[in-house]
Amino acid sequence: MTHTERVTIEGVDFLTTLHLAGPIGLLALHGGVEGGTAELAAEVATRTGATLLTFTQPEGPPTHIPSTRMTPCTPLTTFLSHTTLTISLHGHNRRSTPRTIYVGGSNRPAARILATALTDSPYTPITTLSDIPHPLRGLHPDNPVNQTRNGGVQLELPLLARTSHPTPIDPEIPPREVVDGIVAGVRTLMERERARW
């Protein structure tokens, strides 16, 4: 069952969409602000049976609240208590690396699995933390990606890796190669999580 709820964080109104399913969780904290991340998370969750939580801003100017300040509202608390490993999707706009996917987060083995699954895409996944810009590493303990039992992976995607359109549209359409790569990685992680049960 999918549940939607409005929440307010730091004076910003969000619409959250939560669907509880498997032990892997797909999280998009900045849907709409980082175009395509919510749609990408939803498609991957649908195809893999993963749990899903997205935050969008249906009204007002887009506001980016850093992940470490996304306070534990009810949907986020429910998501974190239900899942064992989180994959958090974000967008970066670094002009010097328009085809680089930075693969951060505290669960480094899971990060390498996802990076391997993305190697056939037109984008280059980077897992070496020293090669990932500090703000994109996703290692802070207050970042929700690291608050599930087995930590998580933060994927920082360039614009063209999260939407097939250079100008914003609603809904965004993530590129097939990226969707397929993340789906393959999540399925591998699902098998590993099930083996621990």
PDB file of C-alpha atoms in Angstrom:
ATOM      1  CA  MET A   1       0.000   0.000   0.000  1.00  0.00           C
ATOM      2  CA  THR A   2       1.228   3.476  -0.887  1.00  0.00           C
ATOM      3  CA  HIS A   3       0.755   6.256   1.650  1.00  0.00           C
ATOM      4  CA  THR A   4       1.093   9.980   0.945  1.00  0.00           C
ATOM      5  CA  GLU A   5       1.511  12.556   3.668  1.00  0.00           C
ATOM      6  CA  ARG A   6       2.332  16.247   3.857  1.00  0.00           C
ATOM      7  CA  VAL A   7       5.140  17.212   6.215  1.00  0.00           C
ATOM      8  CA  THR A   8       6.886  20.482   7.015  1.00  0.00           C
ATOM      9  CA  ILE A   9      10.645  20.689   7.545  1.00  0.00           C
ATOM     10  CA  GLU A  10      12.326  24.017   8.282  1.00  0.00           C
ATOM     11  CA  GLY A  11       9.227  25.815   7.056  1.00  0.00           C
ATOM     12  CA  VAL A  12       9.168  23.986   3.715  1.00  0.00           C
ATOM     13  CA  ASP A  13       6.121  21.904   2.814  1.00  0.00           C
ATOM     14  CA  PHE A  14       6.788  18.469   1.326  1.00  0.00           C
ATOM     15  CA  LEU A  15       4.573  15.773  -0.092  1.00  0.00           C
ATOM     16  CA  THR A  16       5.951  12.377   0.888  1.00  0.00           C
ATOM     17  CA  THR A  17       5.114   9.122  -0.854  1.00  0.00           C
ATOM     18  CA  LEU A  18       5.904   5.942   1.095  1.00  0.00           C
ATOM     19  CA  HIS A  19       5.493   2.383  -0.147  1.00  0.00           C
ATOM     20  CA  LEU A  20       6.661  -0.341   2.225  1.00  0.00           C
ATOM     21  CA  ALA A  21       7.952  -3.484   0.526  1.00  0.00           C
ATOM     22  CA  GLY A  22      11.351  -5.243   0.537  1.00  0.00           C
ATOM     23  CA  PRO A  23      14.361  -4.740   2.828  1.00  0.00           C
ATOM     24  CA  ILE A  24      16.224  -2.432   0.424  1.00  0.00           C
ATOM     25  CA  GLY A  25      14.933   1.141   0.467  1.00  0.00           C
ATOM     26  CA  LEU A  26      15.002   3.662  -2.394  1.00  0.00           C
ATOM     27  CA  LEU A  27      15.054   7.222  -1.059  1.00  0.00           C
ATOM     28  CA  ALA A  28      14.726  10.543  -2.908  1.00  0.00           C
ATOM     29  CA  LEU A  29      14.944  13.383  -0.401  1.00  0.00           C
ATOM     30  CA  HIS A  30      15.085  16.128  -3.023  1.00  0.00           C
ATOM     31  CA  GLY A  31      12.574  15.085  -5.666  1.00  0.00           C
ATOM     32  CA  GLY A  32      11.707  18.063  -7.847  1.00  0.00           C
ATOM     33  CA  VAL A  33      14.728  20.048  -6.660  1.00  0.00           C
ATOM     34  CA  GLU A  34      17.080  17.428  -8.093  1.00  0.00           C
ATOM     35  CA  GLY A  35      15.017  16.586 -11.150  1.00  0.00           C
ATOM     36  CA  GLY A  36      14.438  12.945 -11.997  1.00  0.00           C
ATOM     37  CA  THR A  37      15.520  11.484  -8.657  1.00  0.00           C
ATOM     38  CA  ALA A  38      11.980  10.789  -7.419  1.00  0.00           C
ATOM     39  CA  GLU A  39      10.940   9.243 -10.728  1.00  0.00           C
ATOM     40  CA  LEU A  40      14.119   7.150 -10.867  1.00  0.00           C
ATOM     41  CA  ALA A  41      13.611   5.901  -7.307  1.00  0.00           C
ATOM     42  CA  ALA A  42       9.970   5.022  -8.048  1.00  0.00           C
ATOM     43  CA  GLU A  43      10.788   3.081 -11.211  1.00  0.00           C
ATOM     44  CA  VAL A  44      13.609   1.117  -9.587  1.00  0.00           C
ATOM     45  CA  ALA A  45      11.426   0.291  -6.569  1.00  0.00           C
ATOM     46  CA  THR A  46       8.582  -0.875  -8.810  1.00  0.00           C
ATOM     47  CA  ARG A  47      10.857  -3.164 -10.801  1.00  0.00           C
ATOM     48  CA  THR A  48      12.680  -4.654  -7.805  1.00  0.00           C
ATOM     49  CA  GLY A  49      10.085  -4.792  -5.028  1.00  0.00           C
ATOM     50  CA  ALA A  50      12.110  -2.371  -2.908  1.00  0.00           C
ATOM     51  CA  THR A  51      10.628   0.003  -0.357  1.00  0.00           C
ATOM     52  CA  LEU A  52      10.221   3.581  -1.610  1.00  0.00           C
ATOM     53  CA  LEU A  53      10.144   7.029  -0.021  1.00  0.00           C
ATOM     54  CA  THR A  54      10.148  10.252  -2.021  1.00  0.00           C
ATOM     55  CA  PHE A  55       9.933  13.888  -0.987  1.00  0.00           C
ATOM     56  CA  THR A  56       8.575  16.419  -3.479  1.00  0.00           C
ATOM     57  CA  GLN A  57       7.608  20.074  -3.175  1.00  0.00           C
ATOM     58  CA  PRO A  58       4.257  20.547  -4.903  1.00  0.00           C
ATOM     59  CA  GLU A  59       4.036  24.277  -4.190  1.00  0.00           C
ATOM     60  CA  GLY A  60       6.318  27.264  -3.863  1.00  0.00           C
ATOM     61  CA  PRO A  61       9.883  27.788  -5.072  1.00  0.00           C
ATOM     62  CA  PRO A  62      12.116  24.695  -4.864  1.00  0.00           C
ATOM     63  CA  THR A  63      14.147  24.693  -1.648  1.00  0.00           C
ATOM     64  CA  HIS A  64      17.147  22.447  -1.066  1.00  0.00           C
ATOM     65  CA  ILE A  65      17.486  21.348   2.555  1.00  0.00           C
ATOM     66  CA  PRO A  66      20.701  19.357   3.099  1.00  0.00           C
ATOM     67  CA  SER A  67      20.174  15.680   3.819  1.00  0.00           C
ATOM     68  CA  THR A  68      21.666  16.013   7.298  1.00  0.00           C
ATOM     69  CA  ARG A  69      18.885  18.463   8.201  1.00  0.00           C
ATOM     70  CA  MET A  70      15.975  16.368   6.940  1.00  0.00           C
ATOM     71  CA  THR A  71      14.491  15.810  10.383  1.00  0.00           C
ATOM     72  CA  PRO A  72      12.954  12.418  11.233  1.00  0.00           C
ATOM     73  CA  CYS A  73       9.316  13.039  10.256  1.00  0.00           C
ATOM     74  CA  THR A  74       6.924  10.094  10.513  1.00  0.00           C
ATOM     75  CA  PRO A  75       7.363   8.824   6.906  1.00  0.00           C
ATOM     76  CA  LEU A  76      11.157   8.946   7.168  1.00  0.00           C
ATOM     77  CA  THR A  77      11.173   7.262  10.583  1.00  0.00           C
ATOM     78  CA  THR A  78       8.898   4.500   9.256  1.00  0.00           C
ATOM     79  CA  PHE A  79      11.097   4.039   6.189  1.00  0.00           C
ATOM     80  CA  LEU A  80      14.306   3.801   8.237  1.00  0.00           C
ATOM     81  CA  SER A  81      12.839   1.318  10.713  1.00  0.00           C
ATOM     82  CA  HIS A  82      11.456  -0.907   7.925  1.00  0.00           C
ATOM     83  CA  THR A  83      14.503  -1.117   5.657  1.00  0.00           C
ATOM     84  CA  THR A  84      17.910  -2.646   6.312  1.00  0.00           C
ATOM     85  CA  LEU A  85      19.879  -0.786   3.629  1.00  0.00           C
ATOM     86  CA  THR A  86      19.117   2.523   1.895  1.00  0.00           C
ATOM     87  CA  ILE A  87      19.996   3.709  -1.589  1.00  0.00           C
ATOM     88  CA  SER A  88      19.589   7.477  -1.646  1.00  0.00           C
ATOM     89  CA  LEU A  89      19.358   9.178  -5.049  1.00  0.00           C
ATOM     90  CA  HIS A  90      20.652  12.716  -5.497  1.00  0.00           C
ATOM     91  CA  GLY A  91      21.633  15.017  -8.312  1.00  0.00           C
ATOM     92  CA  HIS A  92      24.856  16.917  -8.858  1.00  0.00           C
ATOM     93  CA  ASN A  93      25.449  19.681 -11.381  1.00  0.00           C
ATOM     94  CA  ARG A  94      29.236  19.701 -11.542  1.00  0.00           C
ATOM     95  CA  ARG A  95      30.083  20.960 -15.011  1.00  0.00           C
ATOM     96  CA  SER A  96      33.542  19.400 -14.911  1.00  0.00           C
ATOM     97  CA  THR A  97      32.088  15.884 -14.484  1.00  0.00           C
ATOM     98  CA  PRO A  98      28.836  15.725 -16.511  1.00  0.00           C
ATOM     99  CA  ARG A  99      29.149  11.961 -17.015  1.00  0.00           C
ATOM    100  CA  THR A 100      30.292  10.933 -13.552  1.00  0.00           C
ATOM    101  CA  ILE A 101      28.138   9.159 -10.971  1.00  0.00           C
ATOM    102  CA  TYR A 102      29.598   9.528  -7.487  1.00  0.00           C
ATOM    103  CA  VAL A 103      28.876   6.483  -5.336  1.00  0.00           C
ATOM    104  CA  GLY A 104      29.126   7.457  -1.671  1.00  0.00           C
ATOM    105  CA  GLY A 105      27.487   6.368   1.577  1.00  0.00           C
ATOM    106  CA  SER A 106      28.711   4.293   4.506  1.00  0.00           C
ATOM    107  CA  ASN A 107      28.165   0.820   3.026  1.00  0.00           C
ATOM    108  CA  ARG A 108      31.190   0.531   0.745  1.00  0.00           C
ATOM    109  CA  PRO A 109      30.625  -3.106  -0.388  1.00  0.00           C
ATOM    110  CA  ALA A 110      27.087  -2.180  -1.478  1.00  0.00           C
ATOM    111  CA  ALA A 111      28.485   0.920  -3.197  1.00  0.00           C
ATOM    112  CA  ARG A 112      30.851  -1.234  -5.243  1.00  0.00           C
ATOM    113  CA  ILE A 113      28.005  -3.590  -6.237  1.00  0.00           C
ATOM    114  CA  LEU A 114      25.939  -0.680  -7.534  1.00  0.00           C
ATOM    115  CA  ALA A 115      28.941   0.839  -9.303  1.00  0.00           C
ATOM    116  CA  THR A 116      29.662  -2.467 -11.053  1.00  0.00           C
ATOM    117  CA  ALA A 117      26.042  -2.660 -12.195  1.00  0.00           C
ATOM    118  CA  LEU A 118      26.359   0.830 -13.727  1.00  0.00           C
ATOM    119  CA  THR A 119      29.553   0.188 -15.696  1.00  0.00           C
ATOM    120  CA  ASP A 120      27.631  -0.628 -18.892  1.00  0.00           C
ATOM    121  CA  SER A 121      25.833   2.725 -18.782  1.00  0.00           C
ATOM    122  CA  PRO A 122      27.231   5.817 -20.563  1.00  0.00           C
ATOM    123  CA  TYR A 123      28.347   7.142 -17.170  1.00  0.00           C
ATOM    124  CA  THR A 124      31.441   6.533 -15.050  1.00  0.00           C
ATOM    125  CA  PRO A 125      30.780   5.437 -11.462  1.00  0.00           C
ATOM    126  CA  ILE A 126      33.378   6.592  -8.917  1.00  0.00           C
ATOM    127  CA  THR A 127      33.621   4.701  -5.610  1.00  0.00           C
ATOM    128  CA  THR A 128      37.012   5.816  -4.267  1.00  0.00           C
ATOM    129  CA  LEU A 129      36.054   8.233  -1.513  1.00  0.00           C
ATOM    130  CA  SER A 130      39.112  10.440  -1.986  1.00  0.00           C
ATOM    131  CA  ASP A 131      37.999  10.983  -5.617  1.00  0.00           C
ATOM    132  CA  ILE A 132      34.485  12.052  -4.589  1.00  0.00           C
ATOM    133  CA  PRO A 133      34.036  15.743  -3.718  1.00  0.00           C
ATOM    134  CA  HIS A 134      33.619  16.020   0.047  1.00  0.00           C
ATOM    135  CA  PRO A 135      30.029  17.397  -0.034  1.00  0.00           C
ATOM    136  CA  LEU A 136      28.937  14.439  -2.197  1.00  0.00           C
ATOM    137  CA  ARG A 137      30.384  11.583  -0.142  1.00  0.00           C
ATOM    138  CA  GLY A 138      27.268  11.011   1.986  1.00  0.00           C
ATOM    139  CA  LEU A 139      29.161   9.817   5.054  1.00  0.00           C
ATOM    140  CA  HIS A 140      27.742  12.037   7.795  1.00  0.00           C
ATOM    141  CA  PRO A 141      25.959  10.009  10.509  1.00  0.00           C
ATOM    142  CA  ASP A 142      23.011  12.429  10.441  1.00  0.00           C
ATOM    143  CA  ASN A 143      22.435  11.686   6.762  1.00  0.00           C
ATOM    144  CA  PRO A 144      19.405   9.338   6.530  1.00  0.00           C
ATOM    145  CA  VAL A 145      21.261   7.142   4.024  1.00  0.00           C
ATOM    146  CA  ASN A 146      23.458   5.937   6.895  1.00  0.00           C
ATOM    147  CA  GLN A 147      20.732   5.391   9.473  1.00  0.00           C
ATOM    148  CA  THR A 148      19.418   1.988   8.448  1.00  0.00           C
ATOM    149  CA  ARG A 149      20.872  -1.127  10.056  1.00  0.00           C
ATOM    150  CA  ASN A 150      23.362  -1.810   7.260  1.00  0.00           C
ATOM    151  CA  GLY A 151      23.953   1.807   6.287  1.00  0.00           C
ATOM    152  CA  GLY A 152      23.508   2.750   2.680  1.00  0.00           C
ATOM    153  CA  VAL A 153      24.702   4.050  -0.661  1.00  0.00           C
ATOM    154  CA  GLN A 154      24.371   7.625  -1.861  1.00  0.00           C
ATOM    155  CA  LEU A 155      24.241   7.959  -5.630  1.00  0.00           C
ATOM    156  CA  GLU A 156      25.042  11.457  -6.893  1.00  0.00           C
ATOM    157  CA  LEU A 157      23.853  11.565 -10.489  1.00  0.00           C
ATOM    158  CA  PRO A 158      24.591  14.202 -13.133  1.00  0.00           C
ATOM    159  CA  LEU A 159      21.623  15.774 -14.897  1.00  0.00           C
ATOM    160  CA  LEU A 160      21.566  13.509 -17.952  1.00  0.00           C
ATOM    161  CA  ALA A 161      21.800  10.377 -15.772  1.00  0.00           C
ATOM    162  CA  ARG A 162      18.495  11.218 -14.087  1.00  0.00           C
ATOM    163  CA  THR A 163      16.390  12.736 -16.850  1.00  0.00           C
ATOM    164  CA  SER A 164      16.162  12.236 -20.599  1.00  0.00           C
ATOM    165  CA  HIS A 165      15.271  15.897 -21.116  1.00  0.00           C
ATOM    166  CA  PRO A 166      17.684  18.849 -20.784  1.00  0.00           C
ATOM    167  CA  THR A 167      14.830  21.128 -19.688  1.00  0.00           C
ATOM    168  CA  PRO A 168      12.541  20.306 -16.733  1.00  0.00           C
ATOM    169  CA  ILE A 169       9.340  18.390 -17.455  1.00  0.00           C
ATOM    170  CA  ASP A 170       6.783  16.751 -15.174  1.00  0.00           C
ATOM    171  CA  PRO A 171       7.192  13.885 -14.718  1.00  0.00           C
ATOM    172  CA  GLU A 172      10.863  13.510 -15.552  1.00  0.00           C
ATOM    173  CA  ILE A 173      11.862  10.423 -17.558  1.00  0.00           C
ATOM    174  CA  PRO A 174      15.066   8.753 -16.318  1.00  0.00           C
ATOM    175  CA  PRO A 175      17.333   7.266 -19.019  1.00  0.00           C
ATOM    176  CA  ARG A 176      16.826   3.551 -19.550  1.00  0.00           C
ATOM    177  CA  GLU A 177      20.518   2.588 -19.189  1.00  0.00           C
ATOM    178  CA  VAL A 178      20.715   4.132 -15.724  1.00  0.00           C
ATOM    179  CA  VAL A 179      17.418   2.601 -14.607  1.00  0.00           C
ATOM    180  CA  ASP A 180      18.523  -0.830 -15.813  1.00  0.00           C
ATOM    181  CA  GLY A 181      21.905  -0.533 -14.084  1.00  0.00           C
ATOM    182  CA  ILE A 182      20.478   0.490 -10.723  1.00  0.00           C
ATOM    183  CA  VAL A 183      17.790  -2.200 -11.001  1.00  0.00           C
ATOM    184  CA  ALA A 184      20.474  -4.846 -11.563  1.00  0.00           C
ATOM    185  CA  GLY A 185      22.465  -3.595  -8.589  1.00  0.00           C
ATOM    186  CA  VAL A 186      19.430  -3.481  -6.308  1.00  0.00           C
ATOM    187  CA  ARG A 187      18.448  -7.021  -7.293  1.00  0.00           C
ATOM    188  CA  THR A 188      21.927  -8.245  -6.338  1.00  0.00           C
ATOM    189  CA  LEU A 189      21.698  -6.426  -3.013  1.00  0.00           C
ATOM    190  CA  MET A 190      18.210  -7.868  -2.428  1.00  0.00           C
ATOM    191  CA  GLU A 191      19.572 -11.390  -2.844  1.00  0.00           C
ATOM    192  CA  ARG A 192      22.318 -10.666  -0.310  1.00  0.00           C
ATOM    193  CA  GLU A 193      19.847  -9.173   2.182  1.00  0.00           C
ATOM    194  CA  ARG A 194      17.515 -12.182   1.864  1.00  0.00           C
ATOM    195  CA  ALA A 195      20.458 -14.530   2.489  1.00  0.00           C
ATOM    196  CA  ARG A 196      20.955 -12.858   5.892  1.00  0.00           C
ATOM    197  CA  TRP A 197      17.392 -13.540   7.052  1.00  0.00           C
TER     198      TRP A 197
END
